[in-house]
Short mmCIF file of C-alpha atoms in Angstrom, two decimals:
data_model
loop_
_atom_site.label_atom_id
_atom_site.label_comp_id
_atom_site.label_asym_id
_atom_site.label_seq_id
_atom_site.Cartn_x
_atom_site.Cartn_y
_atom_site.Cartn_z
CA SER A 251 0.00 0.00 0.00
CA ARG A 252 1.15 3.56 -0.69
CA GLY A 253 3.61 4.73 1.92
CA GLY A 254 2.60 1.92 4.26
CA SER A 255 -0.49 3.87 5.28
CA SER A 256 -3.43 2.19 6.94
CA SER A 257 -5.96 4.35 5.13
CA THR A 258 -5.49 2.54 1.83
CA THR A 259 -7.44 -0.70 1.70
CA PRO A 260 -5.15 -3.71 1.89
CA ASP A 261 -5.86 -6.55 -0.54
CA TYR A 262 -4.66 -8.96 2.11
CA GLY A 263 -6.06 -9.71 5.53
CA GLU A 264 -9.55 -11.01 6.10
CA LYS A 265 -13.02 -9.69 6.79
CA ARG A 266 -14.02 -10.12 10.41
CA LEU A 267 -17.13 -9.31 12.41
CA PRO A 268 -16.59 -6.09 14.39
CA GLN A 269 -15.13 -6.35 17.89
CA ALA A 270 -16.27 -2.82 18.76
CA LEU A 271 -19.32 -0.79 17.81
CA ILE A 272 -20.26 2.87 18.09
CA ILE A 273 -23.93 2.36 18.96
CA GLY A 274 -25.13 5.91 19.56
CA VAL A 275 -26.41 8.48 19.79
CA LYS A 276 -27.73 10.25 16.74
CA LYS A 277 -26.46 13.87 16.58
CA GLY A 278 -24.14 13.19 19.52
CA GLY A 279 -20.82 13.31 17.68
CA THR A 280 -20.55 9.73 16.37
CA ARG A 281 -19.21 10.73 12.93
CA ALA A 282 -16.49 12.88 14.50
CA LEU A 283 -15.52 9.99 16.77
CA LEU A 284 -15.47 7.48 13.92
CA GLU A 285 -13.27 9.71 11.74
CA ALA A 286 -10.87 10.31 14.62
CA ILE A 287 -10.53 6.64 15.58
CA ARG A 288 -10.05 5.69 11.92
CA ALA A 289 -6.85 7.73 11.99
CA HIS A 290 -5.43 4.95 14.18
CA PRO A 291 -3.39 2.42 12.17
CA ASP A 292 -4.81 -0.51 14.18
CA VAL A 293 -8.44 0.35 13.44
CA ARG A 294 -10.35 -0.42 10.27
CA ALA A 295 -13.92 0.83 10.10
CA VAL A 296 -16.82 0.96 7.68
CA GLY A 297 -17.53 4.52 6.53
CA THR A 298 -21.24 4.03 5.92
CA GLU A 299 -23.65 2.89 8.62
CA PRO A 300 -24.52 -0.79 8.02
CA HIS A 301 -27.71 -0.67 10.15
CA PHE A 302 -27.34 -4.43 10.61
CA PHE A 303 -28.78 -4.84 14.10
CA ASP A 304 -31.80 -2.64 13.43
CA ARG A 305 -32.77 -2.78 9.73
CA ASN A 306 -30.78 -5.51 8.00
CA TYR A 307 -30.66 -8.27 10.59
CA GLU A 308 -32.52 -10.76 8.43
CA LYS A 309 -29.64 -10.60 5.90
CA GLY A 310 -27.54 -12.62 8.34
CA LEU A 311 -24.05 -12.45 9.83
CA GLU A 312 -22.30 -13.42 6.58
CA TRP A 313 -23.78 -10.39 4.84
CA TYR A 314 -22.63 -8.26 7.79
CA ARG A 315 -19.12 -9.70 7.75
CA ASN A 316 -18.93 -8.98 4.04
CA VAL A 317 -19.66 -5.28 4.61
CA MET A 318 -16.55 -5.05 6.82
CA PRO A 319 -13.11 -3.94 5.63
CA LYS A 320 -10.27 -6.47 5.56
CA THR A 321 -8.06 -6.45 8.62
CA LEU A 322 -4.75 -7.91 9.63
CA ASP A 323 -4.11 -9.71 12.90
CA GLY A 324 -4.07 -7.22 15.73
CA GLN A 325 -6.31 -4.73 13.94
CA ILE A 326 -9.77 -3.92 15.28
CA THR A 327 -12.83 -3.93 13.01
CA MET A 328 -15.43 -1.28 13.84
CA GLU A 329 -18.66 0.23 12.58
CA LYS A 330 -21.04 2.93 13.77
CA THR A 331 -24.82 3.00 13.57
CA PRO A 332 -26.20 5.53 16.09
CA SER A 333 -29.75 4.15 15.97
CA TYR A 334 -28.65 0.89 17.66
CA PHE A 335 -28.76 2.61 21.06
CA VAL A 336 -32.51 3.15 20.81
CA THR A 337 -33.35 -0.16 19.09
CA ASN A 338 -34.93 -2.62 21.52
CA GLU A 339 -33.62 -5.76 19.81
CA ALA A 340 -30.06 -4.49 19.29
CA PRO A 341 -28.53 -5.47 22.67
CA ARG A 342 -29.77 -9.06 22.42
CA ARG A 343 -28.68 -9.36 18.78
CA ILE A 344 -25.21 -7.95 19.39
CA HIS A 345 -24.82 -10.14 22.47
CA SER A 346 -25.68 -13.22 20.43
CA MET A 347 -23.02 -12.26 17.82
CA ALA A 348 -20.31 -11.86 20.49
CA LYS A 349 -20.93 -11.21 24.15
CA ASP A 350 -17.54 -9.51 24.58
CA THR A 351 -18.27 -6.83 21.95
CA LYS A 352 -17.11 -3.40 23.14
CA LEU A 353 -19.73 -0.68 22.87
CA ILE A 354 -19.19 3.06 22.57
CA VAL A 355 -21.95 5.62 23.12
CA VAL A 356 -21.36 9.30 22.36
CA VAL A 357 -23.81 11.32 24.46
CA ARG A 358 -24.56 15.01 24.37
CA ASN A 359 -26.82 17.38 26.31
CA PRO A 360 -30.26 15.99 25.36
CA VAL A 361 -31.75 19.45 24.80
CA THR A 362 -29.09 20.51 22.27
CA ARG A 363 -29.20 17.01 20.78
CA ALA A 364 -32.97 17.28 20.21
CA ILE A 365 -32.61 20.69 18.55
CA SER A 366 -29.77 19.38 16.37
CA ASP A 367 -31.91 16.38 15.41
CA TYR A 368 -34.81 18.67 14.48
CA THR A 369 -32.45 20.93 12.48
CA GLN A 370 -31.26 17.94 10.45
CA THR A 371 -34.85 16.87 9.66
CA LEU A 372 -35.82 20.46 8.82
CA SER A 373 -33.01 20.69 6.25
CA LYS A 374 -34.49 17.68 4.45
CA LYS A 375 -38.18 18.49 5.02
CA PRO A 376 -38.64 22.27 5.26
CA GLU A 377 -42.42 21.82 5.52
CA ILE A 378 -42.43 20.17 8.98
CA PRO A 379 -44.04 21.98 11.95
CA THR A 380 -41.93 24.11 14.28
CA PHE A 381 -39.84 22.55 17.03
CA GLU A 382 -42.25 23.97 19.63
CA VAL A 383 -45.27 22.33 18.00
CA LEU A 384 -43.58 18.92 17.82
CA ALA A 385 -42.07 19.08 21.32
CA PHE A 386 -45.35 19.47 23.21
CA LYS A 387 -48.40 17.27 23.64
CA ASN A 388 -50.04 20.26 25.22
CA ARG A 389 -48.27 23.62 24.95
CA THR A 390 -50.50 25.37 27.54
CA LEU A 391 -49.89 22.71 30.16
CA GLY A 392 -46.27 22.43 29.10
CA LEU A 393 -46.59 18.67 28.55
CA ILE A 394 -43.59 17.36 26.61
CA ASP A 395 -44.26 14.79 23.90
CA ALA A 396 -41.78 12.06 24.86
CA SER A 397 -42.92 9.88 21.97
CA TRP A 398 -41.36 12.26 19.41
CA SER A 399 -38.07 10.57 18.49
CA ALA A 400 -36.06 13.82 18.75
CA ILE A 401 -36.98 13.90 22.44
CA ARG A 402 -37.14 10.17 23.15
CA ILE A 403 -33.55 9.52 22.02
CA GLY A 404 -32.25 11.86 24.75
CA ILE A 405 -33.82 9.86 27.59
CA TYR A 406 -30.51 8.01 27.85
CA ALA A 407 -31.23 6.24 31.17
CA LEU A 408 -34.25 4.54 29.64
CA HIS A 409 -32.30 3.12 26.68
CA LEU A 410 -29.29 2.20 28.79
CA GLU A 411 -31.43 -0.06 31.01
CA ASN A 412 -32.07 -2.22 27.98
CA TRP A 413 -28.31 -2.61 27.27
CA LEU A 414 -27.43 -3.40 30.87
CA GLN A 415 -29.59 -6.50 30.70
CA TYR A 416 -27.04 -7.94 28.26
CA PHE A 417 -23.75 -6.13 28.80
CA PRO A 418 -21.80 -5.15 31.92
CA LEU A 419 -21.05 -1.44 32.33
CA SER A 420 -17.35 -2.25 31.93
CA GLN A 421 -18.00 -3.11 28.26
CA ILE A 422 -19.64 0.23 27.50
CA LEU A 423 -17.71 3.48 27.10
CA PHE A 424 -19.61 6.78 27.30
CA VAL A 425 -17.96 9.57 25.37
CA SER A 426 -18.95 13.18 26.00
CA GLY A 427 -20.03 14.85 22.75
CA GLU A 428 -19.20 18.22 24.33
CA ARG A 429 -15.65 17.20 25.31
CA LEU A 430 -15.15 15.66 21.88
CA ILE A 431 -15.31 19.29 20.69
CA THR A 432 -13.49 21.07 23.54
CA ASP A 433 -10.85 18.39 24.19
CA PRO A 434 -10.83 15.86 21.33
CA ALA A 435 -7.44 14.42 22.26
CA GLY A 436 -8.52 13.83 25.87
CA GLU A 437 -11.66 11.96 24.83
CA MET A 438 -9.71 10.00 22.19
CA ALA A 439 -7.21 8.90 24.84
CA LYS A 440 -10.11 7.28 26.74
CA VAL A 441 -11.42 5.63 23.59
CA GLN A 442 -8.02 4.19 22.67
CA ASP A 443 -7.49 2.90 26.24
CA PHE A 444 -10.94 1.30 26.21
CA LEU A 445 -10.20 -0.44 22.90
CA GLY A 446 -6.81 -1.62 24.19
CA LEU A 447 -4.93 0.47 21.61
CA LYS A 448 -1.73 2.49 21.90
CA ARG A 449 -2.49 6.20 22.26
CA ILE A 450 -1.55 7.19 18.73
CA VAL A 451 -4.35 9.68 17.99
CA THR A 452 -3.29 12.71 20.08
CA GLU A 453 -3.34 16.56 20.09
CA LYS A 454 -1.22 16.68 16.98
CA HIS A 455 -4.03 15.09 14.96
CA PHE A 456 -6.47 17.97 15.49
CA TYR A 457 -6.79 21.63 14.68
CA PHE A 458 -9.68 23.93 15.51
CA ASN A 459 -11.73 25.11 12.55
CA LYS A 460 -13.06 28.57 13.47
CA THR A 461 -15.69 28.67 10.72
CA LYS A 462 -17.17 25.31 11.71
CA GLY A 463 -16.72 25.86 15.42
CA PHE A 464 -15.31 22.41 16.07
CA PRO A 465 -12.03 20.49 15.75
CA CYS A 466 -11.00 18.83 12.50
CA LEU A 467 -8.49 16.09 11.85
CA LYS A 468 -5.25 17.25 10.31
CA LYS A 469 -4.51 15.74 6.95
CA PRO A 470 -2.95 12.29 7.02
CA GLU A 471 0.41 12.17 5.19
CA ASP A 472 -1.04 10.29 2.23
CA SER A 473 -3.98 12.54 1.39
CA SER A 474 -4.21 16.06 0.12
CA ALA A 475 -6.97 17.48 2.29
CA PRO A 476 -7.64 17.75 6.02
CA ARG A 477 -10.56 15.58 7.15
CA CYS A 478 -13.23 18.00 8.25
CA LEU A 479 -16.80 16.92 8.73
CA GLY A 480 -19.13 17.60 5.82
CA LYS A 481 -21.60 20.39 5.14
CA SER A 482 -24.29 18.57 7.10
CA LYS A 483 -22.32 19.16 10.33
CA GLY A 484 -22.35 22.40 12.26
CA ARG A 485 -25.65 23.67 10.82
CA THR A 486 -27.11 26.78 12.43
CA HIS A 487 -29.91 25.83 14.80
CA PRO A 488 -33.26 27.62 14.52
CA LYS A 489 -34.13 30.12 17.27
CA ILE A 490 -36.20 28.39 19.94
CA ASP A 491 -38.35 30.10 22.54
CA PRO A 492 -36.33 30.18 25.84
CA ASP A 493 -39.41 28.98 27.73
CA VAL A 494 -39.46 25.82 25.58
CA ILE A 495 -35.77 25.23 26.32
CA HIS A 496 -36.44 25.76 30.02
CA ARG A 497 -39.29 23.22 30.02
CA LEU A 498 -37.20 20.70 28.13
CA ARG A 499 -34.36 21.06 30.64
CA LYS A 500 -36.79 20.42 33.48
CA PHE A 501 -38.14 17.41 31.64
CA TYR A 502 -34.69 15.87 31.07
CA LYS A 503 -33.15 16.69 34.44
CA PRO A 504 -34.38 13.61 36.40
CA PHE A 505 -33.39 11.34 33.50
CA ASN A 506 -29.95 12.95 33.27
CA VAL A 507 -29.41 12.51 37.00
CA MET A 508 -30.44 8.86 36.71
CA PHE A 509 -28.06 8.44 33.77
CA TYR A 510 -25.17 9.95 35.78
CA GLN A 511 -25.92 7.49 38.59
CA MET A 512 -26.13 4.51 36.24
CA THR A 513 -22.86 5.32 34.46
CA GLY A 514 -20.96 6.77 37.41
CA GLN A 515 -20.18 9.81 35.24
CA ASP A 516 -21.40 13.37 35.59
CA PHE A 517 -21.68 14.95 32.15
CA GLN A 518 -22.40 18.35 33.73
CA TRP A 519 -25.35 19.17 31.51
CA GLU A 520 -27.04 20.88 34.46
CA GLN A 521 -23.97 23.07 35.17
CA GLU A 522 -24.02 24.12 31.54
CA GLU A 523 -27.55 25.42 31.99
CA ASN A 524 -26.52 27.49 35.02
CA ASP A 525 -23.71 29.16 33.07
CA LYS A 526 -26.11 30.51 30.48
#
């Protein structure tokens, strides 16, 4: 391969089922994490989301294996499909593939995540109702509609319960979507440790892109352009009534607290609110 780089596909090696999966969450920072971990020479990952454990399960494990890149001994095969985290059957299905599969979940303040999710949908379907309309069952009473997927996804404690029936906490790494932006190298150190990899992806792999407002990967030696996330990332969020934000924060707070207790990690989403 050119210059001995890992980013060119080797014609040797074999296709293996993934030993590690990025299972969530949508709009949390999973693409940024995938691109960063792919800079590691001992990681090979699928660029597109295979959606095997939610949409394509009936195609069977051989189909899934075939989607994977070839790896050499000692390399880790990975994929990311953020909808796995909220798919009821996914934990059982992954467990039956390999019960020692390592799982990574990128989480982000559920309020910002919901707005980001809505923004993405709005860019594809400009005719949808406003965020406020979709977020409430009853606006006057301030009743949040928890069945709307943009809101439901952020009830992390609820989804995590499902995973903990099949996997011990020690097999799940929770990555902070916020710290992935403010301290990408620090979060990547945790990810590499969790995967049992040498810490090769470090500060020197990132630079801060002022226009985008988040870090980008510096260009690998064998390619001409830095790897920055595409146009669909870093979209401007629509203005949302502060009262709606306030009600959403109140709605999520008990779930966030429960999630902190379950994971033993405080993501400080409540502190963030107090700073504003």
